[in-house]
Amino acid sequence: MIEKRTVGILGVGHVGAHVAYSLGMMGVADEILLCDLEEKKLKSECNDLNDSVPFMPNRSLFRAASYEDLKDCDIIVNSVGDITLCRNFDRDSELRNSVVQVARIIPRVMAAGFHGIFVNITNPCDLITCEIAKLSGLPRSQVLGTGTLLDSARLRHSLSDYTGLDSRSFSAYMMGQHGNSQFVPWSLINISGVSLDQYEKGAGIKLDREAIQQQAIQGGWVTLSGKWCTEYGIASAAATLVRTILHDEKRILPCSVKLEGEYGQDDLYIGVPAIIGKSGVEKVLDFPLTEEEQKQFDTCAATVRANVEKGKAYLEQVKAEGKL
């Protein structure tokens, strides 16, 4: 029997709608269920997306759905949120709104019987991925966030700008928080099989590593400052994660996953390389870091843990006020 691949999307604002479109254009899913509180916008998005189907590589069906309708999805992409809240160029500014929204939505989805995989986009990404894991009760492998996946693409973009090489020449990751404390583990970068140090020596150049790192970290804010949203990059990252899972690609991608001792941290969702396949997070890769890189990672971990405590305190406050 031929199985239908179904993906649900929670929240169809700038990002959610672009994720839906990317999934269709990649030919990843057969059915894409869209869920949003704004019914009129939801209807419009579905209509527009279905108008584009004749131009897609494969037939996909886009339709509006309730939270309960998502119970049989293979994957649910969480993209609820309010991008206007981070116009101060700090993703953590979305914290209060995001934790309340997922606290209201995820229990309804789970009560309907969902047992698939969650891919989270909503910021602060590491915190919200953690909250979804707690609220869903799903195993480690079935909850992950885009984390530093898009940031890693920005790093390759930056390396390409500084070297003139195609961005696909680099194996390079950003690690840590999906936020301003993330960092480049330079020791893990290679260019077509050689280390960055070897490449610099062979090419007779010395790259400005601090400038490259800052360009990668600030890439999202460059996008945001001109149009007050980010769309194509994050939608492509999320759709790639979905495709990697549905096609069981066994691909190494940096994303927000739960650590259980890796990198000296435990019970923490943060951006690190992991093998992604049909089961979701199939293995978290504990690559060796230099002493300085480990210090940077620990700083990121402390930042994420502080956010987790902020989220917990705010949810307790909301509950005490009877608003949840």
Tab-separated table of C-alpha atoms in Angstrom, residues 17-258:
chain	number	residue	atom	x	y	z
A	17	ALA	CA	3.266	30.058	4.523
A	18	HIS	CA	6.732	29.969	2.961
A	19	VAL	CA	7.425	26.591	4.562
A	20	ALA	CA	4.229	25.261	2.995
A	21	TYR	CA	5.239	26.629	-0.407
A	22	SER	CA	8.782	25.243	-0.101
A	23	LEU	CA	7.449	21.792	0.782
A	24	GLY	CA	5.303	21.870	-2.329
A	25	MET	CA	8.059	23.133	-4.625
A	26	MET	CA	10.475	20.512	-3.260
A	27	GLY	CA	7.882	17.797	-3.846
A	28	VAL	CA	8.323	16.709	-0.239
A	29	ALA	CA	4.755	16.163	1.009
A	30	ASP	CA	1.534	14.872	-0.525
A	31	GLU	CA	-0.754	16.724	1.857
A	32	ILE	CA	0.022	19.879	3.820
A	33	LEU	CA	-2.418	20.883	6.546
A	34	LEU	CA	-2.383	24.542	7.577
A	35	CYS	CA	-3.591	25.675	10.979
A	36	ASP	CA	-3.937	29.303	12.099
A	37	LEU	CA	-6.179	31.373	14.366
A	38	GLU	CA	-6.948	33.863	11.564
A	39	GLU	CA	-9.491	31.916	9.522
A	40	LYS	CA	-9.774	34.447	6.699
A	41	LYS	CA	-6.014	34.520	6.157
A	42	LEU	CA	-5.868	30.740	6.420
A	43	LYS	CA	-8.460	30.370	3.663
A	44	SER	CA	-6.588	32.839	1.466
A	45	GLU	CA	-3.245	31.093	1.931
A	46	CYS	CA	-4.719	27.688	1.108
A	47	ASN	CA	-6.370	29.034	-2.018
A	48	ASP	CA	-3.186	30.756	-3.187
A	49	LEU	CA	-1.054	27.678	-2.524
A	50	ASN	CA	-3.463	25.373	-4.345
A	51	ASP	CA	-3.354	27.763	-7.315
A	52	SER	CA	0.395	27.133	-7.472
A	53	VAL	CA	0.112	23.316	-7.483
A	54	PRO	CA	-0.059	22.980	-11.305
A	55	PHE	CA	3.439	24.476	-11.423
A	56	MET	CA	4.919	22.183	-8.752
A	57	PRO	CA	6.992	19.047	-9.501
A	58	ASN	CA	4.473	16.765	-7.774
A	59	ARG	CA	0.838	17.092	-6.816
A	60	SER	CA	0.363	18.413	-3.289
A	61	LEU	CA	-2.885	19.216	-1.529
A	62	PHE	CA	-3.065	22.211	0.785
A	63	ARG	CA	-6.004	22.485	3.137
A	64	ALA	CA	-7.081	24.305	6.280
A	65	ALA	CA	-7.146	22.246	9.454
A	66	SER	CA	-7.915	22.456	13.141
A	67	TYR	CA	-5.394	21.502	15.812
A	68	GLU	CA	-7.185	18.187	16.196
A	69	ASP	CA	-6.955	17.505	12.450
A	70	LEU	CA	-3.169	17.340	12.739
A	71	LYS	CA	-3.232	14.108	14.775
A	72	ASP	CA	-2.314	11.844	11.836
A	73	CYS	CA	0.457	14.018	10.413
A	74	ASP	CA	3.899	12.482	10.037
A	75	ILE	CA	5.488	15.795	10.997
A	76	ILE	CA	4.170	19.023	12.476
A	77	VAL	CA	6.129	22.223	11.894
A	78	ASN	CA	5.558	24.752	14.663
A	79	SER	CA	5.867	28.321	13.396
A	80	VAL	CA	3.451	30.215	15.650
A	81	GLY	CA	4.717	33.573	16.828
A	82	ASP	CA	4.870	37.299	16.273
A	83	ILE	CA	7.897	38.491	14.293
A	84	THR	CA	7.195	42.119	15.175
A	85	LEU	CA	8.284	41.408	18.750
A	86	CYS	CA	11.954	41.084	17.749
A	87	ARG	CA	12.265	44.402	15.965
A	88	ASN	CA	14.806	45.221	18.663
A	89	PHE	CA	17.031	42.561	17.025
A	90	ASP	CA	16.766	40.101	19.911
A	91	ARG	CA	14.994	36.778	19.300
A	92	ASP	CA	14.481	36.389	23.035
A	93	SER	CA	11.937	39.238	22.894
A	94	GLU	CA	9.442	36.724	21.516
A	95	LEU	CA	9.757	34.576	24.636
A	96	ARG	CA	6.598	35.538	26.534
A	97	ASN	CA	4.279	35.354	23.556
A	98	SER	CA	5.783	32.123	22.256
A	99	VAL	CA	5.723	30.117	25.497
A	100	VAL	CA	2.070	30.972	26.082
A	101	GLN	CA	1.059	30.048	22.537
A	102	VAL	CA	2.724	26.639	22.612
A	103	ALA	CA	1.336	26.002	26.115
A	104	ARG	CA	-2.151	26.500	24.682
A	105	ILE	CA	-1.674	24.648	21.396
A	106	ILE	CA	0.549	21.591	21.976
A	107	PRO	CA	-1.699	19.926	24.612
A	108	ARG	CA	-4.640	20.116	22.173
A	109	VAL	CA	-2.614	18.500	19.407
A	110	MET	CA	-1.397	15.744	21.719
A	111	ALA	CA	-4.868	15.137	23.182
A	112	ALA	CA	-6.082	14.438	19.637
A	113	GLY	CA	-3.601	11.551	19.391
A	114	PHE	CA	-0.553	12.948	17.570
A	115	HIS	CA	2.477	10.646	17.769
A	116	GLY	CA	4.688	11.950	14.976
A	117	ILE	CA	7.652	14.330	14.915
A	118	PHE	CA	7.717	18.033	15.834
A	119	VAL	CA	10.005	20.447	13.988
A	120	ASN	CA	10.090	23.819	15.719
A	121	ILE	CA	10.897	27.187	14.148
A	122	THR	CA	9.362	29.554	16.705
A	123	ASN	CA	11.791	31.749	18.655
A	124	PRO	CA	13.505	31.594	21.054
A	125	CYS	CA	14.039	28.366	19.130
A	126	ASP	CA	15.964	26.354	21.733
A	127	LEU	CA	13.586	27.274	24.558
A	128	ILE	CA	10.425	26.616	22.546
A	129	THR	CA	11.764	23.289	21.283
A	130	CYS	CA	12.330	22.358	24.935
A	131	GLU	CA	8.799	23.456	25.854
A	132	ILE	CA	7.288	21.379	23.038
A	133	ALA	CA	9.230	18.353	24.275
A	134	LYS	CA	7.908	18.829	27.811
A	135	LEU	CA	4.325	19.464	26.732
A	136	SER	CA	4.206	16.610	24.234
A	137	GLY	CA	6.011	13.981	26.302
A	138	LEU	CA	7.494	12.624	23.074
A	139	PRO	CA	10.902	10.915	23.083
A	140	ARG	CA	14.149	12.782	22.398
A	141	SER	CA	14.230	11.690	18.770
A	142	GLN	CA	10.804	13.146	17.917
A	143	VAL	CA	11.277	16.794	18.886
A	144	LEU	CA	13.828	19.057	17.229
A	145	GLY	CA	14.205	22.692	16.246
A	146	THR	CA	15.796	24.412	13.275
A	147	GLY	CA	18.320	25.782	15.786
A	148	THR	CA	21.562	26.796	14.072
A	149	LEU	CA	20.670	25.228	10.708
A	150	LEU	CA	19.895	28.569	9.075
A	151	ASP	CA	22.790	30.216	10.918
A	152	SER	CA	25.092	27.578	9.418
A	153	ALA	CA	23.838	28.472	5.950
A	154	ARG	CA	24.624	32.090	6.760
A	155	LEU	CA	28.112	31.002	7.799
A	156	ARG	CA	28.657	29.263	4.458
A	157	HIS	CA	27.296	32.373	2.731
A	158	SER	CA	29.848	34.461	4.647
A	159	LEU	CA	32.717	32.069	3.880
A	160	SER	CA	31.745	32.208	0.225
A	161	ASP	CA	31.852	36.005	0.265
A	162	TYR	CA	35.344	36.018	1.789
A	163	THR	CA	36.869	33.244	-0.346
A	164	GLY	CA	34.982	33.520	-3.647
A	165	LEU	CA	34.198	29.791	-3.466
A	166	ASP	CA	30.771	28.235	-3.913
A	167	SER	CA	29.007	27.978	-0.548
A	168	ARG	CA	28.501	24.267	-1.147
A	169	SER	CA	32.276	23.764	-0.918
A	170	PHE	CA	32.175	24.160	2.868
A	171	SER	CA	31.320	21.796	5.677
A	172	ALA	CA	30.756	24.365	8.404
A	173	TYR	CA	28.436	24.740	11.375
A	174	MET	CA	27.326	27.429	13.757
A	175	MET	CA	26.770	25.921	17.197
A	176	GLY	CA	25.048	26.854	20.440
A	177	GLN	CA	22.094	29.161	20.892
A	178	HIS	CA	20.038	30.289	17.918
A	179	GLY	CA	20.721	33.832	19.004
A	180	ASN	CA	23.435	36.390	19.540
A	181	SER	CA	25.659	34.088	21.649
A	182	GLN	CA	26.125	31.444	18.939
A	183	PHE	CA	29.663	30.806	17.679
A	184	VAL	CA	31.739	29.212	14.929
A	185	PRO	CA	33.683	26.070	15.943
A	186	TRP	CA	36.529	26.791	13.529
A	187	SER	CA	38.239	23.481	14.283
A	188	LEU	CA	35.326	21.592	12.682
A	189	ILE	CA	35.287	23.489	9.364
A	190	ASN	CA	36.640	21.843	6.248
A	191	ILE	CA	36.760	22.957	2.642
A	192	SER	CA	36.423	20.053	0.216
A	193	GLY	CA	38.141	17.744	2.672
A	194	VAL	CA	40.896	19.976	4.035
A	195	SER	CA	40.865	21.964	7.272
A	196	LEU	CA	40.463	25.720	7.218
A	197	ASP	CA	44.062	26.103	8.412
A	198	GLN	CA	45.289	23.896	5.549
A	199	TYR	CA	43.229	25.817	3.031
A	200	GLU	CA	44.545	29.185	4.225
A	201	LYS	CA	48.133	27.903	4.013
A	202	GLY	CA	47.662	26.410	0.553
A	203	ALA	CA	45.831	29.453	-0.819
A	204	GLY	CA	48.269	31.867	0.804
A	205	ILE	CA	45.524	33.836	2.553
A	206	LYS	CA	44.415	34.628	6.082
A	207	LEU	CA	40.677	34.954	6.578
A	208	ASP	CA	39.178	37.486	8.965
A	209	ARG	CA	37.466	34.913	11.176
A	210	GLU	CA	35.852	37.432	13.509
A	211	ALA	CA	34.297	39.296	10.573
A	212	ILE	CA	33.041	36.034	9.069
A	213	GLN	CA	31.470	34.983	12.368
A	214	GLN	CA	29.802	38.356	12.869
A	215	GLN	CA	28.376	38.309	9.348
A	216	ALA	CA	26.845	34.901	10.067
A	217	ILE	CA	25.426	35.997	13.431
A	218	GLN	CA	24.056	39.266	12.080
A	219	GLY	CA	22.697	37.800	8.826
A	220	GLY	CA	19.167	37.503	10.147
A	221	TRP	CA	19.141	41.088	11.314
A	222	VAL	CA	20.280	42.306	7.896
A	223	THR	CA	17.237	40.571	6.437
A	224	LEU	CA	14.905	41.786	9.181
A	225	SER	CA	16.003	45.418	9.022
A	226	GLY	CA	14.858	45.859	5.430
A	227	LYS	CA	11.495	44.076	5.418
A	228	TRP	CA	10.772	43.282	9.119
A	229	CYS	CA	10.524	39.559	8.574
A	230	THR	CA	12.630	36.594	7.481
A	231	GLU	CA	11.100	34.130	5.054
A	232	TYR	CA	13.092	32.319	2.375
A	233	GLY	CA	16.091	31.164	4.405
A	234	ILE	CA	14.206	29.827	7.407
A	235	ALA	CA	11.490	28.280	5.235
A	236	SER	CA	14.144	26.476	3.188
A	237	ALA	CA	15.848	25.277	6.384
A	238	ALA	CA	12.610	23.918	7.855
A	239	ALA	CA	11.556	22.273	4.590
A	240	THR	CA	14.992	20.666	4.333
A	241	LEU	CA	14.603	19.199	7.823
A	242	VAL	CA	11.183	17.828	6.883
A	243	ARG	CA	12.500	16.339	3.644
A	244	THR	CA	15.482	14.811	5.447
A	245	ILE	CA	13.124	13.036	7.840
A	246	LEU	CA	10.498	11.922	5.319
A	247	HIS	CA	13.130	10.658	2.861
A	248	ASP	CA	15.268	9.070	5.612
A	249	GLU	CA	18.346	10.832	4.262
A	250	LYS	CA	20.606	10.160	7.296
A	251	ARG	CA	21.991	13.658	6.799
A	252	ILE	CA	24.169	15.484	9.322
A	253	LEU	CA	22.488	18.807	10.083
A	254	PRO	CA	23.035	21.303	12.900
A	255	CYS	CA	19.737	21.764	14.720
A	256	SER	CA	18.314	22.218	18.199
A	257	VAL	CA	18.300	18.804	19.851
A	258	LYS	CA	18.330	17.472	23.396
